Amino acid sequence: MSRPESVDTKRVSADFEAEADNRRRQDSEIALLELEIEQAWADLSPSGNSFDAVSHDGHLLDQTASLAVLDPQLPIGSRRGLRGIKWAIRKLTYWYVRFLTDQFNLFAGVLIRHLRNLEARMGRLEAAAGLPIDQSVPAGLGLLDDPPEPAPEVVAQVAGLAGSGPCLVLSAGQGALVEAIGDRGIPTHGVEQDPDRAFTGLSRRIDIRTGDMLAHLVGSEDGEFGTIVLAGMVETLPLKDLIGMINQASLKLKSTGRIIVAVADPATRGQVESELGSGLGISPITWRHLLEHAGFDARLEPCANSRISQIVVAHRSANSSDRSSANSSNDSESREP
């Protein structure tokens, strides 16, 4: 038996080809089957990869194997002269694309550096304007369970206490408060930071926007809302953000607007929640105090719910309304010639 290196592979291949041609002549169906295979390959293969005996040295299976992986190298063919030209073009194209990539990376680095500087400057401007800029998540927030959806009795009472529209609900959760207030004919939308909860409400065609609650409030127009409802994730915010939220809400309310706060008392939390949520959320009584300090007439409404036992309702006080009217008249007089 001859060794493998002594076998003439070209002769063996020629014998196979001769035998294949002989069988094609004897059975015309073989040629038809080969034609069907080639047609199927032409239909399924990527553009420019159909079988071509002139430009490809391999057979059908060899082409299939070469297409099993991504090959960034452009084929250059086997013709003399043309092969060298294609090789040079491929090298030049590779160099040019690499040059553009390096330039883009450099531009991206410079752009990111300038954006960071812009963010720092905007932070200083917001700090000078007295806006709450620290939106970092408290250390215990990720370990606390999110506040549950409001109970039906809480939803019904808040909807009954809502005043004129438009109404903004922060945070909206799955949209129960937004839906109940909207059923009263008051234009209402909510903002929810949890995309899963927001999606649940959106699937019921409730107007819920995703994003940061405080950022949405800051970006609203002054005097835009007749009612602002604070609930849900408001229970997990630190005092600084809550004060900033009250200040912003007072700017975004109409002169006859009201604020409704439906939150649980942190004193009713269990031991684990109390320790993890230290400094997060305030009681309804403290909400009333802060709202009165901001110029509102606030009161506590009892609620028949074991978790949220009191709801805070705050209206514009007469003195603050008079001051707002006086400021508006002074502004109009100052604009008159």
mmCIF file of C-alpha atoms in Angstrom:
data_model
loop_
_atom_site.group_PDB
_atom_site.id
_atom_site.type_symbol
_atom_site.label_atom_id
_atom_site.label_comp_id
_atom_site.label_asym_id
_atom_site.label_seq_id
_atom_site.Cartn_x
_atom_site.Cartn_y
_atom_site.Cartn_z
ATOM 1 C CA MET A 1 0.000 0.000 0.000
ATOM 2 C CA SER A 2 1.444 3.338 -1.038
ATOM 3 C CA ARG A 3 2.095 6.048 1.512
ATOM 4 C CA PRO A 4 -0.171 9.162 1.499
ATOM 5 C CA GLU A 5 2.615 11.489 0.338
ATOM 6 C CA SER A 6 3.201 9.284 -2.733
ATOM 7 C CA VAL A 7 -0.430 9.495 -3.905
ATOM 8 C CA ASP A 8 -0.992 11.706 -6.938
ATOM 9 C CA THR A 9 -3.963 13.746 -5.732
ATOM 10 C CA LYS A 10 -4.365 15.533 -9.047
ATOM 11 C CA ARG A 11 -4.679 12.207 -10.866
ATOM 12 C CA VAL A 12 -7.195 10.933 -8.303
ATOM 13 C CA SER A 13 -9.211 14.150 -8.661
ATOM 14 C CA ALA A 14 -9.125 13.803 -12.444
ATOM 15 C CA ASP A 15 -10.368 10.212 -12.154
ATOM 16 C CA PHE A 16 -13.253 11.374 -9.976
ATOM 17 C CA GLU A 17 -14.142 14.133 -12.425
ATOM 18 C CA ALA A 18 -14.030 11.693 -15.335
ATOM 19 C CA GLU A 19 -16.269 9.249 -13.482
ATOM 20 C CA ALA A 20 -18.676 12.108 -12.649
ATOM 21 C CA ASP A 21 -18.823 13.184 -16.300
ATOM 22 C CA ASN A 22 -19.456 9.590 -17.353
ATOM 23 C CA ARG A 23 -22.378 9.289 -14.926
ATOM 24 C CA ARG A 24 -23.802 12.627 -16.063
ATOM 25 C CA ARG A 25 -23.899 11.325 -19.639
ATOM 26 C CA GLN A 26 -25.552 8.094 -18.550
ATOM 27 C CA ASP A 27 -28.147 9.718 -16.282
ATOM 28 C CA SER A 28 -29.520 13.112 -17.286
ATOM 29 C CA GLU A 29 -31.253 13.497 -13.897
ATOM 30 C CA ILE A 30 -27.878 14.080 -12.189
ATOM 31 C CA ALA A 31 -27.295 17.208 -14.251
ATOM 32 C CA LEU A 32 -30.757 18.472 -13.337
ATOM 33 C CA LEU A 33 -30.072 17.897 -9.628
ATOM 34 C CA GLU A 34 -26.764 19.765 -9.869
ATOM 35 C CA LEU A 35 -28.541 22.639 -11.594
ATOM 36 C CA GLU A 36 -31.117 22.779 -8.796
ATOM 37 C CA ILE A 37 -28.345 22.880 -6.181
ATOM 38 C CA GLU A 38 -26.561 25.705 -7.983
ATOM 39 C CA GLN A 39 -29.834 27.640 -8.311
ATOM 40 C CA ALA A 40 -30.596 27.189 -4.615
ATOM 41 C CA TRP A 41 -27.107 28.399 -3.732
ATOM 42 C CA ALA A 42 -27.523 31.461 -5.935
ATOM 43 C CA ASP A 43 -30.831 32.282 -4.214
ATOM 44 C CA LEU A 44 -29.557 31.849 -0.637
ATOM 45 C CA SER A 45 -25.960 33.041 -0.809
ATOM 46 C CA PRO A 46 -25.077 36.707 -0.083
ATOM 47 C CA SER A 47 -24.787 39.061 -3.007
ATOM 48 C CA GLY A 48 -21.575 38.606 -4.928
ATOM 49 C CA ASN A 49 -20.879 35.115 -3.537
ATOM 50 C CA SER A 50 -22.587 32.969 -6.145
ATOM 51 C CA PHE A 51 -20.524 30.193 -7.657
ATOM 52 C CA ASP A 52 -18.153 31.361 -10.345
ATOM 53 C CA ALA A 53 -15.522 28.928 -11.588
ATOM 54 C CA VAL A 54 -13.418 31.753 -13.014
ATOM 55 C CA SER A 55 -13.124 33.897 -9.868
ATOM 56 C CA HIS A 56 -13.224 31.080 -7.251
ATOM 57 C CA ASP A 57 -10.805 28.209 -6.960
ATOM 58 C CA GLY A 58 -12.949 26.219 -4.488
ATOM 59 C CA HIS A 59 -16.149 24.308 -5.046
ATOM 60 C CA LEU A 60 -19.548 24.885 -3.507
ATOM 61 C CA LEU A 61 -18.717 23.431 -0.071
ATOM 62 C CA ASP A 62 -15.476 25.421 0.061
ATOM 63 C CA GLN A 63 -17.404 28.632 -0.592
ATOM 64 C CA THR A 64 -19.886 27.728 2.156
ATOM 65 C CA ALA A 65 -17.055 27.193 4.643
ATOM 66 C CA SER A 66 -15.481 30.547 3.773
ATOM 67 C CA LEU A 67 -18.802 32.311 4.381
ATOM 68 C CA ALA A 68 -19.252 30.704 7.804
ATOM 69 C CA VAL A 69 -17.115 33.474 9.348
ATOM 70 C CA LEU A 70 -16.945 37.215 8.776
ATOM 71 C CA ASP A 71 -14.050 37.998 6.472
ATOM 72 C CA PRO A 72 -13.135 41.709 6.248
ATOM 73 C CA GLN A 73 -10.622 41.032 3.486
ATOM 74 C CA LEU A 74 -12.039 41.977 0.115
ATOM 75 C CA PRO A 75 -11.403 39.244 -2.512
ATOM 76 C CA ILE A 76 -8.806 40.295 -5.076
ATOM 77 C CA GLY A 77 -9.172 37.446 -7.571
ATOM 78 C CA SER A 78 -6.437 35.510 -9.353
ATOM 79 C CA ARG A 79 -5.796 37.464 -12.577
ATOM 80 C CA ARG A 80 -2.332 38.891 -12.962
ATOM 81 C CA GLY A 81 -2.103 42.655 -12.960
ATOM 82 C CA LEU A 82 -5.670 43.104 -11.785
ATOM 83 C CA ARG A 83 -4.885 41.152 -8.616
ATOM 84 C CA GLY A 84 -2.056 43.558 -7.733
ATOM 85 C CA ILE A 85 -4.228 46.603 -8.365
ATOM 86 C CA LYS A 86 -7.005 45.224 -6.156
ATOM 87 C CA TRP A 87 -4.490 44.416 -3.431
ATOM 88 C CA ALA A 88 -3.169 47.997 -3.482
ATOM 89 C CA ILE A 89 -6.701 49.430 -3.384
ATOM 90 C CA ARG A 90 -7.564 47.181 -0.449
ATOM 91 C CA LYS A 91 -4.500 48.323 1.494
ATOM 92 C CA LEU A 92 -5.217 52.000 0.799
ATOM 93 C CA THR A 93 -8.847 51.593 1.813
ATOM 94 C CA TYR A 94 -7.828 49.871 5.041
ATOM 95 C CA TRP A 95 -5.404 52.692 5.852
ATOM 96 C CA TYR A 96 -8.042 55.349 5.140
ATOM 97 C CA VAL A 97 -10.709 53.661 7.270
ATOM 98 C CA ARG A 98 -8.186 53.234 10.087
ATOM 99 C CA PHE A 99 -7.278 56.918 9.820
ATOM 100 C CA LEU A 100 -10.957 57.941 10.005
ATOM 101 C CA THR A 101 -11.453 55.673 13.026
ATOM 102 C CA ASP A 102 -8.535 57.276 14.862
ATOM 103 C CA GLN A 103 -9.865 60.743 14.055
ATOM 104 C CA PHE A 104 -13.337 59.821 15.291
ATOM 105 C CA ASN A 105 -11.947 58.421 18.554
ATOM 106 C CA LEU A 106 -9.974 61.614 19.080
ATOM 107 C CA PHE A 107 -13.046 63.749 18.381
ATOM 108 C CA ALA A 108 -15.173 61.656 20.750
ATOM 109 C CA GLY A 109 -12.623 62.067 23.534
ATOM 110 C CA VAL A 110 -12.526 65.839 23.121
ATOM 111 C CA LEU A 111 -16.325 66.030 22.930
ATOM 112 C CA ILE A 112 -16.775 63.985 26.106
ATOM 113 C CA ARG A 113 -14.298 66.194 27.948
ATOM 114 C CA HIS A 114 -16.169 69.350 26.902
ATOM 115 C CA LEU A 115 -19.522 67.810 27.843
ATOM 116 C CA ARG A 116 -18.202 67.012 31.301
ATOM 117 C CA ASN A 117 -17.021 70.586 31.695
ATOM 118 C CA LEU A 118 -20.439 71.794 30.547
ATOM 119 C CA GLU A 119 -22.153 69.536 33.077
ATOM 120 C CA ALA A 120 -19.990 70.938 35.874
ATOM 121 C CA ARG A 121 -20.751 74.514 34.836
ATOM 122 C CA MET A 122 -24.482 73.793 34.616
ATOM 123 C CA GLY A 123 -24.315 72.289 38.086
ATOM 124 C CA ARG A 124 -22.756 75.462 39.451
ATOM 125 C CA LEU A 125 -25.421 77.575 37.741
ATOM 126 C CA GLU A 126 -28.226 75.439 39.167
ATOM 127 C CA ALA A 127 -26.636 75.625 42.602
ATOM 128 C CA ALA A 128 -26.510 79.414 42.340
ATOM 129 C CA ALA A 129 -30.188 79.446 41.294
ATOM 130 C CA GLY A 130 -31.159 77.346 44.306
ATOM 131 C CA LEU A 131 -32.299 74.339 42.276
ATOM 132 C CA PRO A 132 -31.820 70.817 43.614
ATOM 133 C CA ILE A 133 -28.939 69.382 41.600
ATOM 134 C CA ASP A 134 -27.898 66.360 43.622
ATOM 135 C CA GLN A 135 -29.967 63.545 42.125
ATOM 136 C CA SER A 136 -27.698 60.786 43.383
ATOM 137 C CA VAL A 137 -29.451 57.707 44.697
ATOM 138 C CA PRO A 138 -29.176 57.377 48.508
ATOM 139 C CA ALA A 139 -27.137 54.421 49.713
ATOM 140 C CA GLY A 140 -30.126 52.572 51.155
ATOM 141 C CA LEU A 141 -32.511 53.172 48.266
ATOM 142 C CA GLY A 142 -31.340 50.201 46.230
ATOM 143 C CA LEU A 143 -31.915 47.907 49.203
ATOM 144 C CA LEU A 144 -35.400 49.166 50.046
ATOM 145 C CA ASP A 145 -38.509 47.757 48.446
ATOM 146 C CA ASP A 146 -40.302 50.260 46.238
ATOM 147 C CA PRO A 147 -43.480 51.688 47.760
ATOM 148 C CA PRO A 148 -46.512 49.592 46.773
ATOM 149 C CA GLU A 149 -49.255 50.848 44.509
ATOM 150 C CA PRO A 150 -51.816 52.994 46.378
ATOM 151 C CA ALA A 151 -54.833 51.158 47.746
ATOM 152 C CA PRO A 152 -58.256 51.756 46.129
ATOM 153 C CA GLU A 153 -59.486 53.845 49.073
ATOM 154 C CA VAL A 154 -56.408 56.084 48.813
ATOM 155 C CA VAL A 155 -56.887 56.460 45.059
ATOM 156 C CA ALA A 156 -60.559 57.367 45.462
ATOM 157 C CA GLN A 157 -59.886 59.947 48.176
ATOM 158 C CA VAL A 158 -57.012 61.614 46.312
ATOM 159 C CA ALA A 159 -59.125 61.804 43.155
ATOM 160 C CA GLY A 160 -61.931 63.414 45.150
ATOM 161 C CA LEU A 161 -59.538 65.992 46.637
ATOM 162 C CA ALA A 162 -58.022 66.965 43.283
ATOM 163 C CA GLY A 163 -58.770 70.507 42.206
ATOM 164 C CA SER A 164 -58.638 72.118 38.804
ATOM 165 C CA GLY A 165 -56.456 70.891 35.996
ATOM 166 C CA PRO A 166 -54.078 70.212 34.519
ATOM 167 C CA CYS A 167 -52.910 67.714 37.132
ATOM 168 C CA LEU A 168 -49.423 66.244 37.552
ATOM 169 C CA VAL A 169 -48.824 63.027 39.532
ATOM 170 C CA LEU A 170 -45.325 62.361 40.944
ATOM 171 C CA SER A 171 -44.715 59.464 40.948
ATOM 172 C CA ALA A 172 -47.421 57.784 38.931
ATOM 173 C CA GLY A 173 -46.561 54.112 39.494
ATOM 174 C CA GLN A 174 -48.813 51.965 37.314
ATOM 175 C CA GLY A 175 -51.204 54.870 36.787
ATOM 176 C CA ALA A 176 -54.056 54.274 39.260
ATOM 177 C CA LEU A 177 -54.048 57.887 40.496
ATOM 178 C CA VAL A 178 -53.680 59.276 36.970
ATOM 179 C CA GLU A 179 -56.594 57.180 35.746
ATOM 180 C CA ALA A 180 -58.882 58.039 38.691
ATOM 181 C CA ILE A 181 -58.270 61.784 38.446
ATOM 182 C CA GLY A 182 -58.618 61.668 34.672
ATOM 183 C CA ASP A 183 -61.984 59.931 35.025
ATOM 184 C CA ARG A 184 -63.228 63.111 36.697
ATOM 185 C CA GLY A 185 -62.567 64.993 33.478
ATOM 186 C CA ILE A 186 -59.348 66.605 34.715
ATOM 187 C CA PRO A 187 -56.445 66.536 32.225
ATOM 188 C CA THR A 188 -53.834 64.467 34.053
ATOM 189 C CA HIS A 189 -50.483 62.914 33.351
ATOM 190 C CA GLY A 190 -47.882 61.289 35.576
ATOM 191 C CA VAL A 191 -44.151 60.687 35.729
ATOM 192 C CA GLU A 192 -42.655 57.369 36.822
ATOM 193 C CA GLN A 193 -38.984 56.470 37.183
ATOM 194 C CA ASP A 194 -39.517 52.693 37.090
ATOM 195 C CA PRO A 195 -39.936 51.701 33.406
ATOM 196 C CA ASP A 196 -41.682 48.429 34.293
ATOM 197 C CA ARG A 197 -44.405 50.204 36.263
ATOM 198 C CA ALA A 198 -44.719 52.870 33.598
ATOM 199 C CA PHE A 199 -45.107 50.209 30.894
ATOM 200 C CA THR A 200 -47.949 48.609 32.857
ATOM 201 C CA GLY A 201 -49.797 51.920 32.827
ATOM 202 C CA LEU A 202 -48.981 52.635 29.197
ATOM 203 C CA SER A 203 -50.400 49.254 28.205
ATOM 204 C CA ARG A 204 -53.706 50.507 29.661
ATOM 205 C CA ARG A 205 -53.336 53.732 27.638
ATOM 206 C CA ILE A 206 -52.703 55.905 30.694
ATOM 207 C CA ASP A 207 -50.634 59.049 30.140
ATOM 208 C CA ILE A 208 -47.414 58.216 32.007
ATOM 209 C CA ARG A 209 -44.013 59.632 31.108
ATOM 210 C CA THR A 210 -40.792 57.936 32.167
ATOM 211 C CA GLY A 211 -37.897 59.841 33.660
ATOM 212 C CA ASP A 212 -36.768 61.748 36.722
ATOM 213 C CA MET A 213 -39.663 63.296 38.637
ATOM 214 C CA LEU A 214 -37.847 66.398 39.825
ATOM 215 C CA ALA A 215 -36.298 67.056 36.421
ATOM 216 C CA HIS A 216 -39.759 66.894 34.826
ATOM 217 C CA LEU A 217 -41.102 69.327 37.408
ATOM 218 C CA VAL A 218 -38.226 71.764 36.911
ATOM 219 C CA GLY A 219 -38.712 71.637 33.136
ATOM 220 C CA SER A 220 -42.430 72.485 33.325
ATOM 221 C CA GLU A 221 -43.812 75.979 32.754
ATOM 222 C CA ASP A 222 -44.490 78.248 35.722
ATOM 223 C CA GLY A 223 -48.180 78.276 36.648
ATOM 224 C CA GLU A 224 -48.889 75.281 34.415
ATOM 225 C CA PHE A 225 -50.726 72.985 36.850
ATOM 226 C CA GLY A 226 -53.861 73.326 38.925
ATOM 227 C CA THR A 227 -53.086 70.245 41.025
ATOM 228 C CA ILE A 228 -49.850 68.435 41.840
ATOM 229 C CA VAL A 229 -50.052 65.035 43.549
ATOM 230 C CA LEU A 230 -46.973 63.691 45.352
ATOM 231 C CA ALA A 231 -46.978 59.951 46.084
ATOM 232 C CA GLY A 232 -45.124 56.695 45.518
ATOM 233 C CA MET A 233 -41.368 57.135 45.144
ATOM 234 C CA VAL A 234 -41.583 60.495 46.935
ATOM 235 C CA GLU A 235 -41.422 58.404 50.117
ATOM 236 C CA THR A 236 -37.824 57.433 49.310
ATOM 237 C CA LEU A 237 -36.328 60.878 48.630
ATOM 238 C CA PRO A 238 -34.028 62.699 51.075
ATOM 239 C CA LEU A 239 -35.158 65.894 52.786
ATOM 240 C CA LYS A 240 -33.131 68.173 50.512
ATOM 241 C CA ASP A 241 -34.886 66.868 47.414
ATOM 242 C CA LEU A 242 -38.294 67.109 49.084
ATOM 243 C CA ILE A 243 -37.715 70.764 49.957
ATOM 244 C CA GLY A 244 -36.622 71.408 46.391
ATOM 245 C CA MET A 245 -39.730 69.629 45.129
ATOM 246 C CA ILE A 246 -41.987 71.846 47.264
ATOM 247 C CA ASN A 247 -40.228 74.983 46.039
ATOM 248 C CA GLN A 248 -40.553 73.914 42.428
ATOM 249 C CA ALA A 249 -44.175 72.828 42.855
ATOM 250 C CA SER A 250 -45.060 76.250 44.262
ATOM 251 C CA LEU A 251 -43.661 77.816 41.082
ATOM 252 C CA LYS A 252 -45.471 75.433 38.736
ATOM 253 C CA LEU A 253 -48.883 75.814 40.407
ATOM 254 C CA LYS A 254 -51.554 78.265 39.361
ATOM 255 C CA SER A 255 -52.545 80.969 41.841
ATOM 256 C CA THR A 256 -55.499 78.818 42.946
ATOM 257 C CA GLY A 257 -53.669 75.499 42.712
ATOM 258 C CA ARG A 258 -53.212 72.850 45.352
ATOM 259 C CA ILE A 259 -50.734 70.172 46.364
ATOM 260 C CA ILE A 260 -51.864 66.736 47.551
ATOM 261 C CA VAL A 261 -49.404 64.462 49.358
ATOM 262 C CA ALA A 262 -50.300 60.779 49.836
ATOM 263 C CA VAL A 263 -47.385 59.059 51.557
ATOM 264 C CA ALA A 264 -46.873 56.645 54.426
ATOM 265 C CA ASP A 265 -45.366 57.728 57.726
ATOM 266 C CA PRO A 266 -41.726 56.542 58.004
ATOM 267 C CA ALA A 267 -42.418 55.840 61.688
ATOM 268 C CA THR A 268 -44.586 52.873 60.663
ATOM 269 C CA ARG A 269 -41.721 51.135 58.864
ATOM 270 C CA GLY A 270 -40.276 47.910 60.183
ATOM 271 C CA GLN A 271 -36.860 47.752 61.769
ATOM 272 C CA VAL A 272 -35.028 46.783 58.575
ATOM 273 C CA GLU A 273 -36.734 49.470 56.477
ATOM 274 C CA SER A 274 -36.154 52.054 59.204
ATOM 275 C CA GLU A 275 -32.427 51.380 59.291
ATOM 276 C CA LEU A 276 -31.947 51.132 55.530
ATOM 277 C CA GLY A 277 -34.216 54.090 54.825
ATOM 278 C CA SER A 278 -32.769 56.413 57.439
ATOM 279 C CA GLY A 279 -33.125 59.974 56.158
ATOM 280 C CA LEU A 280 -35.478 58.972 53.343
ATOM 281 C CA GLY A 281 -39.029 60.288 53.333
ATOM 282 C CA ILE A 282 -40.918 62.378 55.894
ATOM 283 C CA SER A 283 -44.224 62.021 57.736
ATOM 284 C CA PRO A 284 -47.475 63.710 56.644
ATOM 285 C CA ILE A 285 -47.205 66.065 59.644
ATOM 286 C CA THR A 286 -43.753 67.198 58.485
ATOM 287 C CA TRP A 287 -45.107 67.623 54.962
ATOM 288 C CA ARG A 288 -47.775 69.928 56.348
ATOM 289 C CA HIS A 289 -45.158 71.936 58.238
ATOM 290 C CA LEU A 290 -42.953 72.363 55.164
ATOM 291 C CA LEU A 291 -45.906 73.362 52.980
ATOM 292 C CA GLU A 292 -47.062 75.933 55.528
ATOM 293 C CA HIS A 293 -43.511 77.278 55.675
ATOM 294 C CA ALA A 294 -43.647 77.624 51.871
ATOM 295 C CA GLY A 295 -46.796 79.788 52.109
ATOM 296 C CA PHE A 296 -49.578 77.216 51.780
ATOM 297 C CA ASP A 297 -52.619 76.591 53.931
ATOM 298 C CA ALA A 298 -52.195 72.878 54.655
ATOM 299 C CA ARG A 299 -54.387 70.390 56.468
ATOM 300 C CA LEU A 300 -54.411 66.666 57.202
ATOM 301 C CA GLU A 301 -57.274 64.560 55.885
ATOM 302 C CA PRO A 302 -57.795 61.164 57.594
ATOM 303 C CA CYS A 303 -57.755 58.162 55.255
ATOM 304 C CA ALA A 304 -59.217 54.731 55.945
ATOM 305 C CA ASN A 305 -56.049 52.889 54.978
ATOM 306 C CA SER A 306 -53.624 51.048 57.219
ATOM 307 C CA ARG A 307 -50.538 52.257 55.360
ATOM 308 C CA ILE A 308 -51.478 55.819 54.358
ATOM 309 C CA SER A 309 -53.595 57.029 57.257
ATOM 310 C CA GLN A 310 -53.371 60.768 56.487
ATOM 311 C CA ILE A 311 -53.389 62.768 53.267
ATOM 312 C CA VAL A 312 -51.989 66.293 53.127
ATOM 313 C CA VAL A 313 -53.950 68.907 51.171
ATOM 314 C CA ALA A 314 -52.332 72.316 50.685
ATOM 315 C CA HIS A 315 -53.911 75.397 49.080
ATOM 316 C CA ARG A 316 -52.479 78.763 48.264
ATOM 317 C CA SER A 317 -52.919 80.980 51.309
ATOM 318 C CA ALA A 318 -54.682 84.318 50.987
ATOM 319 C CA ASN A 319 -51.507 86.223 51.829
ATOM 320 C CA SER A 320 -49.462 84.412 49.220
ATOM 321 C CA SER A 321 -52.212 84.981 46.632
ATOM 322 C CA ASP A 322 -52.281 88.678 47.474
ATOM 323 C CA ARG A 323 -48.509 88.860 47.177
ATOM 324 C CA SER A 324 -48.624 87.062 43.828
ATOM 325 C CA SER A 325 -51.316 89.452 42.554
ATOM 326 C CA ALA A 326 -49.349 92.452 43.789
ATOM 327 C CA ASN A 327 -46.183 91.194 42.119
ATOM 328 C CA SER A 328 -48.068 90.601 38.870
ATOM 329 C CA SER A 329 -49.580 94.107 38.938
ATOM 330 C CA ASN A 330 -46.208 95.658 39.722
ATOM 331 C CA ASP A 331 -44.643 93.779 36.837
ATOM 332 C CA SER A 332 -47.366 94.955 34.453
ATOM 333 C CA GLU A 333 -47.021 98.568 35.651
ATOM 334 C CA SER A 334 -43.270 98.453 35.236
ATOM 335 C CA ARG A 335 -43.721 97.360 31.626
ATOM 336 C CA GLU A 336 -46.095 100.248 30.841
ATOM 337 C CA PRO A 337 -44.436 103.377 29.344
#
